[in-house]
Short mmCIF file of C-alpha atoms and ligand atoms in Angstrom, two decimals:
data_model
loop_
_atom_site.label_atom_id
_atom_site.label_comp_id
_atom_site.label_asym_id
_atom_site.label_seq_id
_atom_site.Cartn_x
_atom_site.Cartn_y
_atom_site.Cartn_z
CA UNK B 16 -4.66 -8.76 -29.03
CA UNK B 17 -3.43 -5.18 -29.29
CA UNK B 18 -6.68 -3.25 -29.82
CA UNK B 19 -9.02 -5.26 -29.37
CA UNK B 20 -11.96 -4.78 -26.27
CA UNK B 21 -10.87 -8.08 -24.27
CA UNK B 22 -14.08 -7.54 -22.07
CA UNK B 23 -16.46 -7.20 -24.82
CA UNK B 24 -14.90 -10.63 -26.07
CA UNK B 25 -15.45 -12.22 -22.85
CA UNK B 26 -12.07 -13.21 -22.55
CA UNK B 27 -9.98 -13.11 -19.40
CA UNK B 28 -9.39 -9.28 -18.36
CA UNK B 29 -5.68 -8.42 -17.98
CA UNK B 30 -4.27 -6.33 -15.25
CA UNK B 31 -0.72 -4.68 -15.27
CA UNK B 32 0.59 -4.65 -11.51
CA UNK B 33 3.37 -2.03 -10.39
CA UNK B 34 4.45 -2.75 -7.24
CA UNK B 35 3.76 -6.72 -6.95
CA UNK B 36 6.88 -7.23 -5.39
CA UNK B 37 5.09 -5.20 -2.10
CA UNK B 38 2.59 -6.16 0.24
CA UNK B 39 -0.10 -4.61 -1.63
CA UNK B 40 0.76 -5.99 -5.17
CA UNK B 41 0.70 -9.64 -3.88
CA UNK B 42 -2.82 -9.06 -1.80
CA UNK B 43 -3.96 -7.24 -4.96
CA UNK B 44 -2.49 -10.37 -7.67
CA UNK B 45 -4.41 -12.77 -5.36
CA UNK B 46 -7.83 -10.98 -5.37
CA UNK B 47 -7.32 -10.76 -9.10
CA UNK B 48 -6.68 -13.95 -10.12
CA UNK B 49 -9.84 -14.97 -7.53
CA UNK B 50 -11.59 -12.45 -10.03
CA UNK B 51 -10.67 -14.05 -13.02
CA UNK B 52 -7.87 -11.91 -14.07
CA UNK B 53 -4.69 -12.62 -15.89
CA UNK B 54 -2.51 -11.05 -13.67
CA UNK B 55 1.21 -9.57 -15.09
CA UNK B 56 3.65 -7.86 -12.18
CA UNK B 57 6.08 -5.85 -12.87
CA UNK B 58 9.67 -5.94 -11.15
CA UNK B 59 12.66 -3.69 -11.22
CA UNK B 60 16.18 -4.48 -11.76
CA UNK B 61 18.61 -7.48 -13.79
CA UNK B 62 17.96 -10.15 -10.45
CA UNK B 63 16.01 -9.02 -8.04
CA UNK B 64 15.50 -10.75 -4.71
CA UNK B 65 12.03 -10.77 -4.13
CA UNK B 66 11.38 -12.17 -7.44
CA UNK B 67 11.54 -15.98 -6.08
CA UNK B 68 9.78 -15.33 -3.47
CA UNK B 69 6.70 -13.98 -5.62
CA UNK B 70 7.01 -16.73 -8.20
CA UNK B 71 7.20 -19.65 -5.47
CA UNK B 72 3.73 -17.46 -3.50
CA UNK B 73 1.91 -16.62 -6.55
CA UNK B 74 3.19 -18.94 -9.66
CA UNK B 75 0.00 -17.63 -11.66
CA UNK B 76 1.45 -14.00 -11.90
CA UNK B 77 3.69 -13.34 -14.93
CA UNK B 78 5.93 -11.22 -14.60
CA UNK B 79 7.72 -8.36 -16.71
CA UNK B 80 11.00 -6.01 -16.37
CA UNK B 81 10.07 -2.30 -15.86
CA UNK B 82 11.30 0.73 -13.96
CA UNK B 83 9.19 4.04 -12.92
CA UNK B 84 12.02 5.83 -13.39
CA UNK B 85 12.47 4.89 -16.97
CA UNK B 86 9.50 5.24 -19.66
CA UNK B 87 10.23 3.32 -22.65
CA UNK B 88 10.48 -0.04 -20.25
CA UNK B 89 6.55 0.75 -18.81
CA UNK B 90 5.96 1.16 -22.66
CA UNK B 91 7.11 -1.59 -23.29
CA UNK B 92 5.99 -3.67 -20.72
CA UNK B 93 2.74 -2.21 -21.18
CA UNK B 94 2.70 -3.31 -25.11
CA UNK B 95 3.67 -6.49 -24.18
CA UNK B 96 0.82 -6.90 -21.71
CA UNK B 97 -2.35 -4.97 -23.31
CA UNK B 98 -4.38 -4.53 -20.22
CA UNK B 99 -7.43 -3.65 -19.50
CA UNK B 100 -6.58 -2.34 -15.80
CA UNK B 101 -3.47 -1.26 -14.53
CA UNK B 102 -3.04 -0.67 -11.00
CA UNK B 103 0.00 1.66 -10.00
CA UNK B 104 1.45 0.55 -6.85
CA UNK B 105 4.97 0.60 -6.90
CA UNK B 106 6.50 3.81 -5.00
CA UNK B 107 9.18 4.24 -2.52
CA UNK B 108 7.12 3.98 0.45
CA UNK B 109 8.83 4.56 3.55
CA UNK B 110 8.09 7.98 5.20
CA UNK B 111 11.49 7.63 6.81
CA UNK B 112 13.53 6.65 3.50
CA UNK B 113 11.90 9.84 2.05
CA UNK B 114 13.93 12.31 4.05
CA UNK B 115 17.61 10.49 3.63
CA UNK B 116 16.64 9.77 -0.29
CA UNK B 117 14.10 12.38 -1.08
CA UNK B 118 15.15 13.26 -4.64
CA UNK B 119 15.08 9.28 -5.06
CA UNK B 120 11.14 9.42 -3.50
CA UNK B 121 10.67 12.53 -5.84
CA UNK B 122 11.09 10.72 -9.11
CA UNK B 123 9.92 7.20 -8.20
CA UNK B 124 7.18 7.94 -6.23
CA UNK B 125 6.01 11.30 -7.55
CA UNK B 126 7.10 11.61 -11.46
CA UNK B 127 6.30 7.59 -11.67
CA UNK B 128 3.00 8.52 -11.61
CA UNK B 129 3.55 10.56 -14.49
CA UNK B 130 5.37 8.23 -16.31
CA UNK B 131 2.62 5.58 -16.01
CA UNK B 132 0.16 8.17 -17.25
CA UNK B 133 2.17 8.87 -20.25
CA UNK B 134 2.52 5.03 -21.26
CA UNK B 135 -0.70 4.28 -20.47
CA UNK B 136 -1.67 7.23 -22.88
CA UNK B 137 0.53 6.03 -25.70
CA UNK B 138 -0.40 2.00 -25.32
CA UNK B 139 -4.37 2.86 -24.81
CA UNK B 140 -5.80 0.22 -25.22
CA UNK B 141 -9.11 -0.08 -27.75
CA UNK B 142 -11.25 2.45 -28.07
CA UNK B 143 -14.66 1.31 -26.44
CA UNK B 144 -11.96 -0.33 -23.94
CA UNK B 145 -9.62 2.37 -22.75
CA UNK B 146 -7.39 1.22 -20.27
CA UNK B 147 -8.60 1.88 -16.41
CA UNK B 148 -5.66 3.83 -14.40
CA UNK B 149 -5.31 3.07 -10.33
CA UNK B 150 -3.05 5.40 -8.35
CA UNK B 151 -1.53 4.51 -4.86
CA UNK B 152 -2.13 7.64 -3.00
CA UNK B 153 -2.06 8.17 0.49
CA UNK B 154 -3.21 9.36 3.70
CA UNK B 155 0.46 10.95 4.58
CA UNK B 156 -0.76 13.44 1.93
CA UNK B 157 -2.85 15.16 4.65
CA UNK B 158 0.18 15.39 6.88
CA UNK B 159 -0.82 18.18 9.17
CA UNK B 160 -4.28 17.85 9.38
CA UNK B 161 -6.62 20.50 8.49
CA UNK B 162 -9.65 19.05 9.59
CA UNK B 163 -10.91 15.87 11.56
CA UNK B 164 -11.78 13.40 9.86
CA UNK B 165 -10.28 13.51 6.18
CA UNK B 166 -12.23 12.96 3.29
CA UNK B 167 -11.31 13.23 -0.22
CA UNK B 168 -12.10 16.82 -0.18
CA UNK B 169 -9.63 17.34 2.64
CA UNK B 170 -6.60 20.09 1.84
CA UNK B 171 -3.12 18.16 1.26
CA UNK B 172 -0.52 19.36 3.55
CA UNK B 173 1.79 16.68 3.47
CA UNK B 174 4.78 16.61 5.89
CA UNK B 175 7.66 14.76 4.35
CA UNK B 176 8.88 14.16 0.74
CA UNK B 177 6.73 10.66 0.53
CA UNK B 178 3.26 12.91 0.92
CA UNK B 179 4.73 15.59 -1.20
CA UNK B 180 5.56 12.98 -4.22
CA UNK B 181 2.04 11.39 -3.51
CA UNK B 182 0.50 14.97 -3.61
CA UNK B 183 1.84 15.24 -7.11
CA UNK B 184 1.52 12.04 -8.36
CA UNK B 185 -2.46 12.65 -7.29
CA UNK B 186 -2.82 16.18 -8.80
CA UNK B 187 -1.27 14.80 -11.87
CA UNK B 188 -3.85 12.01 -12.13
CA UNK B 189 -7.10 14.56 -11.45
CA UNK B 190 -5.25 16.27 -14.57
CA UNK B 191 -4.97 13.59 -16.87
CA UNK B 192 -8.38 12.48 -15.83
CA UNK B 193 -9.62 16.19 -16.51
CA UNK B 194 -7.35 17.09 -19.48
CA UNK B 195 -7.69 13.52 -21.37
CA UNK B 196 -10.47 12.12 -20.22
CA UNK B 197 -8.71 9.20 -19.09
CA UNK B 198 -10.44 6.55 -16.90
CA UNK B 199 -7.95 7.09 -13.75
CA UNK B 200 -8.82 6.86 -10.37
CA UNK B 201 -6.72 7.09 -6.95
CA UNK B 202 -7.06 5.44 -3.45
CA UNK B 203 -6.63 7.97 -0.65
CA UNK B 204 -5.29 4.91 1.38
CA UNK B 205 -4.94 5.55 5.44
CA UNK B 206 -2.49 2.54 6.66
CA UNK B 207 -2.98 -0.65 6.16
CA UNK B 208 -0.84 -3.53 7.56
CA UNK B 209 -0.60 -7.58 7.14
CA UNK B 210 1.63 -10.13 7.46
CA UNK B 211 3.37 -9.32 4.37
CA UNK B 212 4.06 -5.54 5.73
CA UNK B 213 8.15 -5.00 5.28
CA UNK B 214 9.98 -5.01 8.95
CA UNK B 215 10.57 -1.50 8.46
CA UNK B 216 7.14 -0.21 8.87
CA UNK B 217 6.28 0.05 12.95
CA UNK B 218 3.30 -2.41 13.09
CA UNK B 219 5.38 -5.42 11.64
CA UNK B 220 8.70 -4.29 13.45
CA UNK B 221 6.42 -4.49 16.58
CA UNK B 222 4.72 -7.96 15.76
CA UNK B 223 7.98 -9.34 14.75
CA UNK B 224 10.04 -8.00 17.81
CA UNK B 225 7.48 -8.92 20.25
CA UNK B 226 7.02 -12.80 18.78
CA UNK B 227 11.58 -12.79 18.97
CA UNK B 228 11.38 -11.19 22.50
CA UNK B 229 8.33 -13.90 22.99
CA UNK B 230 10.65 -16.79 21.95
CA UNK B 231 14.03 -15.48 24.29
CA UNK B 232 15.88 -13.97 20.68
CA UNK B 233 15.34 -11.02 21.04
CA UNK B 234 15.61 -8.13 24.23
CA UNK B 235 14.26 -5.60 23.21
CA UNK B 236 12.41 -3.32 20.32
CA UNK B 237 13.41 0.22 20.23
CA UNK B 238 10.62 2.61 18.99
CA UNK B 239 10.40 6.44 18.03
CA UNK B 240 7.53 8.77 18.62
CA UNK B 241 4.84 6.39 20.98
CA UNK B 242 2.29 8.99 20.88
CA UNK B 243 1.69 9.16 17.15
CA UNK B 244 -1.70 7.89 16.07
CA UNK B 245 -3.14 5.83 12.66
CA UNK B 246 -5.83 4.73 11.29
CA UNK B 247 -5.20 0.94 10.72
CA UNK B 248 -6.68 -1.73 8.21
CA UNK B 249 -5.93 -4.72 6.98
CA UNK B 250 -4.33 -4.80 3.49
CA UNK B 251 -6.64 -7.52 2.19
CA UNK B 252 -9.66 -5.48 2.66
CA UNK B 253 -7.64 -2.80 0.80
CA UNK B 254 -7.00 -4.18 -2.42
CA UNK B 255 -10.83 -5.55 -2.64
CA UNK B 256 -11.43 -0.95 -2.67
CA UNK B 257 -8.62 -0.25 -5.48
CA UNK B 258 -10.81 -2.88 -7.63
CA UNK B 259 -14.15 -1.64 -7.43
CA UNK B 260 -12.79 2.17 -7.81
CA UNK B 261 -12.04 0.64 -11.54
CA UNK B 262 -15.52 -1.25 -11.96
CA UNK B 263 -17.33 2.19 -11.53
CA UNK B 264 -18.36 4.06 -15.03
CA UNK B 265 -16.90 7.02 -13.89
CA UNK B 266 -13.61 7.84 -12.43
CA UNK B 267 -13.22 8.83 -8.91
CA UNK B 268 -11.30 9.77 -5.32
CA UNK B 269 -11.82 7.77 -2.50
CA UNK B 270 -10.69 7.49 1.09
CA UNK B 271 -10.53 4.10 1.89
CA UNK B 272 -10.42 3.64 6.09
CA UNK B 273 -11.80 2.31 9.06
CA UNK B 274 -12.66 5.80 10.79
CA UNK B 275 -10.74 4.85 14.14
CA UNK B 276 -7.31 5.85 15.25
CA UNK B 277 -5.23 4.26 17.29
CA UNK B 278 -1.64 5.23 18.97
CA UNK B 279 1.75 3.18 18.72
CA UNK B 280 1.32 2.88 22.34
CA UNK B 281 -1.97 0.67 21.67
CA UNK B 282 -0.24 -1.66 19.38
CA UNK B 283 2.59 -2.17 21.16
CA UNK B 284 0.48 -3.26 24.64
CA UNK B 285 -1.80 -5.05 22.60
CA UNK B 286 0.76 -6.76 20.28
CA UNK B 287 2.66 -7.73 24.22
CA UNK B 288 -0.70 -8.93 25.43
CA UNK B 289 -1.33 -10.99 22.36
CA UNK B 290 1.37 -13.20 23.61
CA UNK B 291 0.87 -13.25 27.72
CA UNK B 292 3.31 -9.89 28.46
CA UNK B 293 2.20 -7.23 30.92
CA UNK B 294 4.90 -5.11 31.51
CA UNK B 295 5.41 -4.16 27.81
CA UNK B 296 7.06 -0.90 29.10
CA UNK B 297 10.34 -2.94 29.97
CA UNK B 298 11.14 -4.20 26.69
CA UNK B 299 10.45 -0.88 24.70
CA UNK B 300 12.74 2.07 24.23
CA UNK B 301 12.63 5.31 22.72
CA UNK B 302 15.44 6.56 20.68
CA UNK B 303 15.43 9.97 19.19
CA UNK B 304 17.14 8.94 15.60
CA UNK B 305 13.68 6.92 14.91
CA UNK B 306 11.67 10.51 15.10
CA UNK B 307 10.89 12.06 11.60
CA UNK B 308 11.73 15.63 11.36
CA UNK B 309 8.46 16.84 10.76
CA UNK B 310 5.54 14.77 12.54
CA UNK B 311 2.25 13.80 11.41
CA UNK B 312 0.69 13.34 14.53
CA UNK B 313 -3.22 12.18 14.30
CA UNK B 314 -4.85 10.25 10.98
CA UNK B 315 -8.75 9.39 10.94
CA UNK B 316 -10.04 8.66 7.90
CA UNK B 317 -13.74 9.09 6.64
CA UNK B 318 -14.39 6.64 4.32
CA UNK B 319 -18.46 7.60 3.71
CA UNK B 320 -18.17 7.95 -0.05
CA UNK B 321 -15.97 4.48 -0.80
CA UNK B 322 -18.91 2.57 1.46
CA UNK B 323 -22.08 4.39 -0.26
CA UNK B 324 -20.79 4.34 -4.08
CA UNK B 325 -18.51 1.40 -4.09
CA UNK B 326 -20.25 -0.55 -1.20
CA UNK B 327 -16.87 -1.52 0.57
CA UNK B 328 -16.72 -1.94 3.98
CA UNK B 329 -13.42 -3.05 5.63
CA UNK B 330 -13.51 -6.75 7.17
CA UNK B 331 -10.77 -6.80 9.77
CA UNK B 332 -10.87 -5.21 13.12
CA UNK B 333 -7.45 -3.45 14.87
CA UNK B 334 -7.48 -6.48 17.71
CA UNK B 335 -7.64 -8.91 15.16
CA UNK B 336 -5.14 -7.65 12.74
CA UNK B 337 -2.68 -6.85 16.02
CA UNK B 338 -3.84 -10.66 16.53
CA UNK B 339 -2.93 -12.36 12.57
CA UNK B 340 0.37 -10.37 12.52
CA UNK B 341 1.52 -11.65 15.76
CA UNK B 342 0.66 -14.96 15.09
CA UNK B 343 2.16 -15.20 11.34
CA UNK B 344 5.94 -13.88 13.23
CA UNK B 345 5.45 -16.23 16.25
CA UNK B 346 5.16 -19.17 13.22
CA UNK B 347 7.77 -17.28 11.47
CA UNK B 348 10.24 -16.98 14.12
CA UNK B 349 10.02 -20.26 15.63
CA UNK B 350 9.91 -21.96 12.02
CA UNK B 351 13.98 -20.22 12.01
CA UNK B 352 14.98 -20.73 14.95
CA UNK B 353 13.35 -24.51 15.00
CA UNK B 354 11.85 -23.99 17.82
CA UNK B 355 8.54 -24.58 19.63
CA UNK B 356 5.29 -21.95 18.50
CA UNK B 357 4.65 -21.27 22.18
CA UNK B 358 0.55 -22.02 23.70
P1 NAP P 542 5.75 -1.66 -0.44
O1 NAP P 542 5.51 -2.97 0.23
O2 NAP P 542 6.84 -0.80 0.07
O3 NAP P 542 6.01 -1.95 -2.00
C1 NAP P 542 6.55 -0.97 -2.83
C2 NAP P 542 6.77 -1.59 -4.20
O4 NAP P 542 7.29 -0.59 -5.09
C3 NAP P 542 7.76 -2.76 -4.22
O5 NAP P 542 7.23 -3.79 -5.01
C4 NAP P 542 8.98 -2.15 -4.90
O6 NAP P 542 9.73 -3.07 -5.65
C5 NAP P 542 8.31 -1.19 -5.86
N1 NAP P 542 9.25 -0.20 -6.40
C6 NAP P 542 10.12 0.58 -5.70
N2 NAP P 542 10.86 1.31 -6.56
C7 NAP P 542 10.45 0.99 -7.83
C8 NAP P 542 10.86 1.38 -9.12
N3 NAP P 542 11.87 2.27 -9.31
N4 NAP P 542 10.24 0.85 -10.18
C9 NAP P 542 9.25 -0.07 -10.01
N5 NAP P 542 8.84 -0.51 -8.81
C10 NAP P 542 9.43 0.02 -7.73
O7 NAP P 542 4.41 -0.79 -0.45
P2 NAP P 542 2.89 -1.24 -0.16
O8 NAP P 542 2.65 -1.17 1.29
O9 NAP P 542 2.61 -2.48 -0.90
O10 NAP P 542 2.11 -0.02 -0.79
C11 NAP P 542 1.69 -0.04 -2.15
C12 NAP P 542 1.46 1.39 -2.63
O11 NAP P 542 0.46 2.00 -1.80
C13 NAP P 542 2.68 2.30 -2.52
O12 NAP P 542 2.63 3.21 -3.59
C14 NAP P 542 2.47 3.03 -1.21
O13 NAP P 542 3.14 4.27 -1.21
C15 NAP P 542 0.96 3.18 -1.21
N6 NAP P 542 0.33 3.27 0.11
C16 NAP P 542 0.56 2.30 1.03
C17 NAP P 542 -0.08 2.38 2.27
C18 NAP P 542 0.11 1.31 3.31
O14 NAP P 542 -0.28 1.53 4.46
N7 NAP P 542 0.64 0.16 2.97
C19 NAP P 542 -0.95 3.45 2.53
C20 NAP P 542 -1.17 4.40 1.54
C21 NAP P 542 -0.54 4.29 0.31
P3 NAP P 542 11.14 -3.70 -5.13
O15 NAP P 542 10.74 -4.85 -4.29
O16 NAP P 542 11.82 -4.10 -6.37
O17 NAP P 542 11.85 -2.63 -4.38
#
């Protein structure tokens, strides 16, 4: 197939998937495959655990070895797949991670980007079909904010080692794109959450410790900085954005967000309420080791030019997102403990 325009033969498109292990990568492999798509994933290491998981969830996925932080395996997996799209979301994500492993973040995160570039510049695809680059960025690259809401025209001033590997692995896209023409685009992605967040991200360690504290298995869920605020979608909405920014003729930026901001302290009563609890404030409690040492205190994202050019509009609301997650670890955590889902 190598070289030859698999859209012009009206055969099934192909997309390459970094990342599919994550929450994104499986919302993303299902809207594909819904689109048509031969879908391939990528996964790191010789057994990881997340791989049975994927294959029992989304058996039409096929998947192939690779690591961001070594080139001649995306090469290779790259050859192997010949796609016409390639979408790259794998990264270290967690803001917090960043600081204890930043030098980790740095070359996964940040230099991945570069690395994906590169292969995707040696593998190509055909010539009327060049292959169509998606890069993960992200909202934490505004950090500090220097202006209310962001757009994609917004100065970077990220405040951790995540935002500064997603500042580079953005810059280094807008130079590809400028130096080699390449069809690569990024998502300036504010938060979005799900039921397949990891526990380690706030909104799902809320959902999950409310529905345990819910059932009797759980006390209480200690927290960080209450006051910090995010702009929050829904992950499935998300993924439908990364797609179109590919279907456009030209290349592009774009802030994908639902323009409102909410703080910790708003999920946290509304995740308590979702489940009859009042008096949230008794089973939350601050400790000082979950603060980051630099803050990024307000997000709002302006999302105009994703909604005029691309015509995406996010679906799900903050109550009902609060709502599904709570729901999906109420199921969840009864289903382990075998016992009742409570009224
Ligand atoms: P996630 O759930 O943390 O998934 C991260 C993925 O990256 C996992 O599949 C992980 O694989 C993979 N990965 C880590 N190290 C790798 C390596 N060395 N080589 C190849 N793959 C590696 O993240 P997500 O929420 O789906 O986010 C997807 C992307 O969007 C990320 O780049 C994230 O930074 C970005 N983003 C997310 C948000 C958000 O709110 N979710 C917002 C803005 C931007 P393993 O399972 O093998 O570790």
């Amino acid at each position: 197939m190598a070289g030859v325009s698999r859209r012009l033969l009206c055969l099934m498109p192909t997309a390459f998937v970094t990342g599919i292990t994550g929450q994104d990568g499986q919302h993303l492999a299902e809207f594909l495959h819904g689109q048509g798509y031969h879908v391939f994933g990528m996964v790191k290491g010789q057994n990881n655990p997340r791989v049975e998981r994927i294959q029992a969830e989304l058996p039409f996925v096929e998947l192939v070895s690779g690591d961001l932080a070594d080139l001649p395996s995306l090469v290779s997996a790259m050859e192997a797949c010949q796609p016409d799209e390639v979408y790259n979301l794998g990264a270290i994500s967690f803001v917090a991670l960043s600081f204890s492993q930043a030098e980790l973040t740095a070359n996964i995160s940040g230099l991945g980007v570069l690395r994906m570039l590169e292969a995707v510049r040696m593998v190509g695809g055909a010539k009327d079909n060049p292959i169509r680059f998606y890069q993960a960025s992200s909202s934490e690259m505004f950090g500090q904010v220097r202006e209310t809401p962001q757009t994609e025209l917004t100065p970077f001033h990220p405040r951790s080692p995540y935002g500064c590997a997603k500042v580079f692995g953005h810059d280094i896209v807008v130079n590809y794109r400028e130096s080699y023409g390449m069809h690569a685009s990024s998502g300036i992605l504010f938060n979005h959450e799900g039921p397949r967040r990891g526990i380690e991200f706030v909104t799902r360690k809320v959902t999950n410790a409310v529905a345990r504290i819910k059932l009797g298995l759980q006390d209480e869920v200690v927290l960080g900085n209450l006051d910090s605020k995010r702009d929050w979608g829904y992950a499935g909405d998300y993924v439908k954005g990364m797609w179109l920014m590919l279907q456009q003729d030209q290349p592009g930026d774009y802030v994908l967000a639902t323009g409102e901001t909410h703080s910790i302290e708003e999920l946290v009563q509304r995740a308590f309420a979702e489940v009859g609890i009042d008096n949230w404030a008794d089973y939350v409690r601050q400790d000082p080791k979950f603060l980051r040492p630099a803050e990024v205190d307000l997000l709002i994202g302006d999302a105009t030019k994703a909604r005029t050019k691309l015509g995406w509009e996010p679906e799900v609301d903050f109550p009902a997102l609060v709502k599904m997650m709570v729901a999906h670890d109420l199921q969840l955590e009864a289903a382990k403990a075998g016992l009742p889902v409570p009224g």
